Amino acid sequence: MRLSAGVLCRAAGAAWRENFPLHGRDVARWFPGHMAKGLKKMQSCLKLVDCVIEVHDARISFTAQGRNPLFQETLGLKPHLLVLNKMDLADLTEQQKIMQHLEGEGLKNVIFTNCVKDENVKQVGRFRLRPDVCEQPLVFLLDTPGVLAPRIESVETGLKLALCGTVLDHLVGEETMADYLLYTLNRHRLFGYVQHYGLGAACDDIERVLKSVAVKLGKTQKVKVLTGTGDVNVIQPNYPEAARDFLRTFRRGQLGPVMLDLDVLRGHPTAKTDP
């Protein structure tokens, strides 16, 4: 996604936020209640399988590794393959470093896939997790629901999961998620949103960005304002609708490939909680 030289120069010289305000956000309620039932079912199913294929979003290759501690002991005893899907949406320019990082965490069997275009998917079936089986054994696949660990380790982890659609948007707040996305894109010098929405330059103020998005999309709403002469209808940008469009655009890959765990990969400090 190419940007004009002027936009890039202005963006390069801008000062971006060094941290994201995380204070006062309750991640405990972000864990959907129905997942508890799914977790219990998965525990019982693990006793019946010979190997485990674990699927995560490639954009959060490391954040997604916060697997349920209840399964870690069982997984350690079974052949295991980690599939990082949606590789088309992830920035994999440092794929080798990602693989090395995961191997350091004990994850040696890793495949990147794009299920939409059937990219690398056949490799999953060909992957030999057990060398002591015949060439083409009869395989039964036991699917399980997608679940989170009951305890999300940090607010920032929760925000990354939410951006990838793992946590329901309304539990976190679309405008909060849009702000964290903007913070992340700017911090990593990913300015695809500027061209996509026809902005004059990159910006670190989510209210200004959402206002521009709302105006461009024609997303406005009437709001009653109390004045000295009575209520007056005022046309204002629809910030929630603009935030939802910003998130949808990111999830479709229209802002370019993104690695949300880039800070983890490069060993940089992540967003800090404000006092």
mmCIF file of C-alpha atoms in Angstrom:
data_model
loop_
_atom_site.group_PDB
_atom_site.id
_atom_site.type_symbol
_atom_site.label_atom_id
_atom_site.label_comp_id
_atom_site.label_asym_id
_atom_site.label_seq_id
_atom_site.Cartn_x
_atom_site.Cartn_y
_atom_site.Cartn_z
ATOM 1 C CA MET A 1 0.000 0.000 0.000
ATOM 2 C CA ARG A 2 1.855 3.063 -1.291
ATOM 3 C CA LEU A 3 1.633 6.486 0.301
ATOM 4 C CA SER A 4 2.726 9.799 -1.137
ATOM 5 C CA ALA A 5 6.187 11.079 -0.224
ATOM 6 C CA GLY A 6 4.633 14.069 1.540
ATOM 7 C CA VAL A 7 2.464 11.899 3.792
ATOM 8 C CA LEU A 8 5.404 9.643 4.653
ATOM 9 C CA CYS A 9 7.663 12.565 5.496
ATOM 10 C CA ARG A 10 5.071 14.193 7.744
ATOM 11 C CA ALA A 11 4.350 10.861 9.419
ATOM 12 C CA ALA A 12 8.034 10.141 9.999
ATOM 13 C CA GLY A 13 8.502 13.464 11.734
ATOM 14 C CA ALA A 14 5.437 13.154 13.954
ATOM 15 C CA ALA A 15 5.610 12.310 17.648
ATOM 16 C CA TRP A 16 3.441 9.314 18.489
ATOM 17 C CA ARG A 17 2.139 8.194 21.848
ATOM 18 C CA GLU A 18 4.669 6.183 23.824
ATOM 19 C CA ASN A 19 2.031 4.335 25.833
ATOM 20 C CA PHE A 20 -1.658 3.576 25.794
ATOM 21 C CA PRO A 21 -3.917 4.315 28.808
ATOM 22 C CA LEU A 22 -4.890 0.939 30.249
ATOM 23 C CA HIS A 23 -5.781 1.958 33.790
ATOM 24 C CA GLY A 24 -9.240 1.138 35.134
ATOM 25 C CA ARG A 25 -10.255 -1.430 32.498
ATOM 26 C CA ASP A 26 -11.738 -4.674 33.834
ATOM 27 C CA VAL A 27 -10.627 -7.653 31.724
ATOM 28 C CA ALA A 28 -12.353 -10.175 33.987
ATOM 29 C CA ARG A 29 -15.717 -9.556 32.349
ATOM 30 C CA TRP A 30 -14.261 -9.988 28.849
ATOM 31 C CA PHE A 31 -14.326 -13.790 29.213
ATOM 32 C CA PRO A 32 -17.680 -14.964 27.760
ATOM 33 C CA GLY A 33 -19.551 -17.233 30.163
ATOM 34 C CA HIS A 34 -20.429 -19.837 27.518
ATOM 35 C CA MET A 35 -16.737 -20.648 27.077
ATOM 36 C CA ALA A 36 -16.564 -22.287 30.501
ATOM 37 C CA LYS A 37 -18.742 -25.123 29.200
ATOM 38 C CA GLY A 38 -16.575 -25.415 26.104
ATOM 39 C CA LEU A 39 -13.425 -25.632 28.220
ATOM 40 C CA LYS A 40 -14.806 -28.544 30.236
ATOM 41 C CA LYS A 41 -15.792 -30.361 27.047
ATOM 42 C CA MET A 42 -12.324 -29.863 25.579
ATOM 43 C CA GLN A 43 -10.673 -31.263 28.709
ATOM 44 C CA SER A 44 -12.636 -34.471 28.425
ATOM 45 C CA CYS A 45 -11.978 -34.709 24.671
ATOM 46 C CA LEU A 46 -8.209 -34.390 25.095
ATOM 47 C CA LYS A 47 -8.142 -37.821 26.696
ATOM 48 C CA LEU A 48 -9.472 -39.343 23.466
ATOM 49 C CA VAL A 49 -7.117 -37.829 20.882
ATOM 50 C CA ASP A 50 -3.666 -38.877 19.689
ATOM 51 C CA CYS A 51 -2.473 -35.432 18.658
ATOM 52 C CA VAL A 52 -3.573 -31.797 18.951
ATOM 53 C CA ILE A 53 -3.816 -29.207 16.167
ATOM 54 C CA GLU A 54 -4.062 -25.768 17.745
ATOM 55 C CA VAL A 55 -5.196 -22.852 15.558
ATOM 56 C CA HIS A 56 -4.454 -19.200 16.323
ATOM 57 C CA ASP A 57 -4.431 -15.858 14.512
ATOM 58 C CA ALA A 58 -1.052 -15.116 12.904
ATOM 59 C CA ARG A 59 -1.376 -11.412 13.751
ATOM 60 C CA ILE A 60 -1.041 -12.290 17.440
ATOM 61 C CA SER A 61 1.427 -15.165 17.152
ATOM 62 C CA PHE A 62 2.658 -14.699 20.731
ATOM 63 C CA THR A 63 -0.341 -13.158 22.483
ATOM 64 C CA ALA A 64 -2.373 -16.144 21.306
ATOM 65 C CA GLN A 65 0.037 -18.465 23.084
ATOM 66 C CA GLY A 66 -1.550 -17.667 26.433
ATOM 67 C CA ARG A 67 -3.144 -21.087 26.323
ATOM 68 C CA ASN A 68 -5.332 -22.448 29.045
ATOM 69 C CA PRO A 69 -3.034 -23.712 31.826
ATOM 70 C CA LEU A 70 -5.477 -26.586 32.399
ATOM 71 C CA PHE A 71 -4.378 -28.059 29.064
ATOM 72 C CA GLN A 72 -0.635 -27.508 29.248
ATOM 73 C CA GLU A 73 0.149 -30.736 31.086
ATOM 74 C CA THR A 74 -1.979 -32.808 28.713
ATOM 75 C CA LEU A 75 -0.621 -31.073 25.606
ATOM 76 C CA GLY A 76 2.905 -31.732 26.781
ATOM 77 C CA LEU A 77 2.262 -35.453 26.524
ATOM 78 C CA LYS A 78 0.737 -35.423 23.032
ATOM 79 C CA PRO A 79 2.119 -34.561 19.569
ATOM 80 C CA HIS A 80 1.181 -30.958 18.887
ATOM 81 C CA LEU A 81 0.947 -28.726 15.808
ATOM 82 C CA LEU A 82 0.440 -24.965 15.999
ATOM 83 C CA VAL A 83 -1.377 -23.497 12.982
ATOM 84 C CA LEU A 84 -1.132 -19.717 12.617
ATOM 85 C CA ASN A 85 -4.007 -18.848 10.303
ATOM 86 C CA LYS A 86 -4.833 -15.610 8.442
ATOM 87 C CA MET A 87 -1.233 -15.282 7.303
ATOM 88 C CA ASP A 88 -2.462 -12.995 4.507
ATOM 89 C CA LEU A 89 -3.458 -10.403 7.139
ATOM 90 C CA ALA A 90 -0.227 -10.633 9.127
ATOM 91 C CA ASP A 91 3.051 -8.830 8.438
ATOM 92 C CA LEU A 92 5.426 -11.782 8.091
ATOM 93 C CA THR A 93 8.528 -9.895 6.967
ATOM 94 C CA GLU A 94 10.220 -11.245 10.106
ATOM 95 C CA GLN A 95 8.739 -14.737 9.857
ATOM 96 C CA GLN A 96 12.055 -16.412 10.650
ATOM 97 C CA LYS A 97 12.307 -14.487 13.915
ATOM 98 C CA ILE A 98 8.724 -15.447 14.729
ATOM 99 C CA MET A 99 9.559 -19.116 14.234
ATOM 100 C CA GLN A 100 12.686 -18.793 16.376
ATOM 101 C CA HIS A 101 10.735 -17.052 19.127
ATOM 102 C CA LEU A 102 8.083 -19.780 19.121
ATOM 103 C CA GLU A 103 10.716 -22.500 19.125
ATOM 104 C CA GLY A 104 12.206 -20.865 22.193
ATOM 105 C CA GLU A 105 8.795 -21.321 23.808
ATOM 106 C CA GLY A 106 8.924 -25.032 22.999
ATOM 107 C CA LEU A 107 6.725 -24.836 19.867
ATOM 108 C CA LYS A 108 8.679 -26.589 17.121
ATOM 109 C CA ASN A 109 5.825 -27.722 14.858
ATOM 110 C CA VAL A 110 4.407 -24.513 13.354
ATOM 111 C CA ILE A 111 2.618 -23.856 10.046
ATOM 112 C CA PHE A 112 1.309 -20.553 8.651
ATOM 113 C CA THR A 113 -1.935 -20.847 6.672
ATOM 114 C CA ASN A 114 -4.564 -18.838 4.815
ATOM 115 C CA CYS A 115 -7.768 -20.881 4.869
ATOM 116 C CA VAL A 116 -9.629 -18.439 2.619
ATOM 117 C CA LYS A 117 -7.282 -19.115 -0.302
ATOM 118 C CA ASP A 118 -6.380 -22.654 0.797
ATOM 119 C CA GLU A 119 -2.762 -21.581 1.223
ATOM 120 C CA ASN A 120 -0.574 -24.130 3.054
ATOM 121 C CA VAL A 121 -3.709 -25.853 4.372
ATOM 122 C CA LYS A 122 -2.799 -29.198 2.800
ATOM 123 C CA GLN A 123 0.471 -29.123 4.733
ATOM 124 C CA VAL A 124 -1.523 -29.613 7.922
ATOM 125 C CA GLY A 125 -2.765 -32.987 6.698
ATOM 126 C CA ARG A 126 0.714 -33.983 5.527
ATOM 127 C CA PHE A 127 2.436 -32.957 8.720
ATOM 128 C CA ARG A 128 3.785 -36.054 10.456
ATOM 129 C CA LEU A 129 3.462 -35.543 14.175
ATOM 130 C CA ARG A 130 4.089 -39.213 14.877
ATOM 131 C CA PRO A 131 6.841 -41.061 12.989
ATOM 132 C CA ASP A 132 5.557 -44.477 14.092
ATOM 133 C CA VAL A 133 2.365 -44.458 11.984
ATOM 134 C CA CYS A 134 1.809 -45.671 8.447
ATOM 135 C CA GLU A 135 1.942 -43.336 5.425
ATOM 136 C CA GLN A 136 -1.803 -42.715 5.034
ATOM 137 C CA PRO A 137 -3.544 -43.599 8.276
ATOM 138 C CA LEU A 138 -7.288 -43.274 8.749
ATOM 139 C CA VAL A 139 -7.807 -39.955 10.514
ATOM 140 C CA PHE A 140 -10.792 -38.761 12.522
ATOM 141 C CA LEU A 141 -10.978 -35.051 13.290
ATOM 142 C CA LEU A 142 -12.582 -33.923 16.522
ATOM 143 C CA ASP A 143 -13.411 -30.229 16.314
ATOM 144 C CA THR A 144 -13.791 -28.060 19.403
ATOM 145 C CA PRO A 145 -15.230 -24.586 19.999
ATOM 146 C CA GLY A 146 -12.915 -21.607 20.088
ATOM 147 C CA VAL A 147 -12.123 -20.674 23.673
ATOM 148 C CA LEU A 148 -9.961 -18.329 25.700
ATOM 149 C CA ALA A 149 -8.080 -18.965 28.879
ATOM 150 C CA PRO A 150 -10.394 -18.022 31.784
ATOM 151 C CA ARG A 151 -7.963 -15.332 32.873
ATOM 152 C CA ILE A 152 -6.704 -12.789 30.328
ATOM 153 C CA GLU A 153 -3.244 -11.887 31.584
ATOM 154 C CA SER A 154 -3.362 -8.153 30.844
ATOM 155 C CA VAL A 155 -5.528 -5.404 29.390
ATOM 156 C CA GLU A 156 -3.251 -5.065 26.371
ATOM 157 C CA THR A 157 -3.486 -8.800 25.704
ATOM 158 C CA GLY A 158 -7.261 -8.443 25.843
ATOM 159 C CA LEU A 159 -7.187 -5.553 23.378
ATOM 160 C CA LYS A 160 -5.108 -7.529 20.886
ATOM 161 C CA LEU A 161 -7.467 -10.493 21.195
ATOM 162 C CA ALA A 162 -10.429 -8.170 20.690
ATOM 163 C CA LEU A 163 -8.951 -6.590 17.554
ATOM 164 C CA CYS A 164 -8.689 -10.072 16.049
ATOM 165 C CA GLY A 165 -12.302 -10.848 16.939
ATOM 166 C CA THR A 166 -11.582 -13.235 19.812
ATOM 167 C CA VAL A 167 -13.284 -11.054 22.422
ATOM 168 C CA LEU A 168 -16.704 -9.564 21.650
ATOM 169 C CA ASP A 169 -16.404 -5.924 20.585
ATOM 170 C CA HIS A 170 -19.131 -4.591 22.857
ATOM 171 C CA LEU A 171 -17.430 -6.032 25.939
ATOM 172 C CA VAL A 172 -14.360 -3.914 25.292
ATOM 173 C CA GLY A 173 -15.867 -0.944 23.441
ATOM 174 C CA GLU A 174 -15.427 -0.245 19.724
ATOM 175 C CA GLU A 175 -13.993 3.237 20.225
ATOM 176 C CA THR A 176 -11.459 1.958 22.765
ATOM 177 C CA MET A 177 -10.422 -0.769 20.334
ATOM 178 C CA ALA A 178 -10.185 1.725 17.467
ATOM 179 C CA ASP A 179 -7.966 3.965 19.588
ATOM 180 C CA TYR A 180 -5.653 1.069 20.481
ATOM 181 C CA LEU A 181 -5.502 0.078 16.807
ATOM 182 C CA LEU A 182 -4.567 3.640 15.828
ATOM 183 C CA TYR A 183 -1.923 3.716 18.570
ATOM 184 C CA THR A 184 -0.451 0.439 17.293
ATOM 185 C CA LEU A 185 -0.468 1.392 13.609
ATOM 186 C CA ASN A 186 1.243 4.724 14.247
ATOM 187 C CA ARG A 187 3.788 3.246 16.636
ATOM 188 C CA HIS A 188 4.826 0.711 14.010
ATOM 189 C CA ARG A 189 4.762 3.315 11.203
ATOM 190 C CA LEU A 190 1.907 1.592 9.379
ATOM 191 C CA PHE A 191 0.026 4.437 7.727
ATOM 192 C CA GLY A 192 -2.223 2.537 5.324
ATOM 193 C CA TYR A 193 -5.264 4.044 7.001
ATOM 194 C CA VAL A 194 -4.245 7.506 5.746
ATOM 195 C CA GLN A 195 -4.565 6.493 2.107
ATOM 196 C CA HIS A 196 -7.579 4.237 2.642
ATOM 197 C CA TYR A 197 -9.674 7.011 4.164
ATOM 198 C CA GLY A 198 -8.147 9.845 2.150
ATOM 199 C CA LEU A 199 -6.769 11.676 5.171
ATOM 200 C CA GLY A 200 -4.383 14.571 4.709
ATOM 201 C CA ALA A 201 -1.810 13.075 7.057
ATOM 202 C CA ALA A 202 -1.343 10.471 9.772
ATOM 203 C CA CYS A 203 -2.866 11.436 13.117
ATOM 204 C CA ASP A 204 -2.610 10.111 16.674
ATOM 205 C CA ASP A 205 -5.903 11.618 17.882
ATOM 206 C CA ILE A 206 -8.634 8.995 17.577
ATOM 207 C CA GLU A 207 -11.445 11.573 17.804
ATOM 208 C CA ARG A 208 -10.079 13.493 14.834
ATOM 209 C CA VAL A 209 -9.542 10.302 12.836
ATOM 210 C CA LEU A 210 -13.033 8.955 13.545
ATOM 211 C CA LYS A 211 -14.550 12.332 12.698
ATOM 212 C CA SER A 212 -12.814 12.265 9.309
ATOM 213 C CA VAL A 213 -13.911 8.665 8.738
ATOM 214 C CA ALA A 214 -17.525 9.482 9.648
ATOM 215 C CA VAL A 215 -17.606 12.489 7.327
ATOM 216 C CA LYS A 216 -16.081 10.503 4.454
ATOM 217 C CA LEU A 217 -18.599 7.688 4.893
ATOM 218 C CA GLY A 218 -21.536 9.987 5.491
ATOM 219 C CA LYS A 219 -22.079 8.516 8.953
ATOM 220 C CA THR A 220 -23.787 11.277 10.907
ATOM 221 C CA GLN A 221 -26.477 11.432 13.570
ATOM 222 C CA LYS A 222 -28.874 14.007 14.968
ATOM 223 C CA VAL A 223 -28.205 14.956 18.573
ATOM 224 C CA LYS A 224 -30.418 17.141 20.741
ATOM 225 C CA VAL A 225 -28.505 19.925 22.444
ATOM 226 C CA LEU A 226 -30.064 21.912 25.276
ATOM 227 C CA THR A 227 -29.718 25.659 24.756
ATOM 228 C CA GLY A 228 -31.155 28.727 26.428
ATOM 229 C CA THR A 229 -34.004 28.764 23.905
ATOM 230 C CA GLY A 230 -34.786 25.051 24.104
ATOM 231 C CA ASP A 231 -33.613 21.837 22.447
ATOM 232 C CA VAL A 232 -31.809 22.163 19.118
ATOM 233 C CA ASN A 233 -31.046 19.281 16.746
ATOM 234 C CA VAL A 234 -27.378 19.251 15.783
ATOM 235 C CA ILE A 235 -25.778 17.018 13.155
ATOM 236 C CA GLN A 236 -22.694 15.306 14.562
ATOM 237 C CA PRO A 237 -20.322 12.601 13.297
ATOM 238 C CA ASN A 238 -21.387 9.101 14.289
ATOM 239 C CA TYR A 239 -18.243 8.083 16.161
ATOM 240 C CA PRO A 240 -19.383 4.530 17.050
ATOM 241 C CA GLU A 241 -20.189 3.767 13.392
ATOM 242 C CA ALA A 242 -16.847 5.220 12.297
ATOM 243 C CA ALA A 243 -15.046 3.095 14.905
ATOM 244 C CA ARG A 244 -16.819 -0.048 13.676
ATOM 245 C CA ASP A 245 -15.806 0.703 10.087
ATOM 246 C CA PHE A 246 -12.189 1.301 11.164
ATOM 247 C CA LEU A 247 -12.156 -2.110 12.875
ATOM 248 C CA ARG A 248 -13.824 -3.888 9.937
ATOM 249 C CA THR A 249 -11.339 -2.355 7.528
ATOM 250 C CA PHE A 250 -8.428 -3.599 9.639
ATOM 251 C CA ARG A 251 -9.887 -7.097 9.958
ATOM 252 C CA ARG A 252 -10.349 -7.365 6.201
ATOM 253 C CA GLY A 253 -6.701 -6.490 5.627
ATOM 254 C CA GLN A 254 -7.531 -3.251 3.826
ATOM 255 C CA LEU A 255 -5.054 -1.280 5.960
ATOM 256 C CA GLY A 256 -2.228 -3.617 4.952
ATOM 257 C CA PRO A 257 -0.681 -6.584 6.778
ATOM 258 C CA VAL A 258 -0.140 -6.014 10.500
ATOM 259 C CA MET A 259 1.738 -7.880 13.234
ATOM 260 C CA LEU A 260 0.150 -6.788 16.507
ATOM 261 C CA ASP A 261 2.882 -8.592 18.481
ATOM 262 C CA LEU A 262 5.750 -6.713 16.861
ATOM 263 C CA ASP A 263 6.813 -5.217 20.211
ATOM 264 C CA VAL A 264 7.056 -8.697 21.703
ATOM 265 C CA LEU A 265 9.067 -9.941 18.738
ATOM 266 C CA ARG A 266 11.562 -7.074 18.948
ATOM 267 C CA GLY A 267 11.769 -7.138 22.708
ATOM 268 C CA HIS A 268 10.378 -3.618 23.111
ATOM 269 C CA PRO A 269 8.235 -2.648 26.090
ATOM 270 C CA THR A 270 4.502 -2.781 25.434
ATOM 271 C CA ALA A 271 1.893 -0.235 26.449
ATOM 272 C CA LYS A 272 2.088 0.720 30.076
ATOM 273 C CA THR A 273 -0.718 1.222 32.527
ATOM 274 C CA ASP A 274 -1.197 4.837 33.485
ATOM 275 C CA PRO A 275 -0.991 5.496 37.243
#
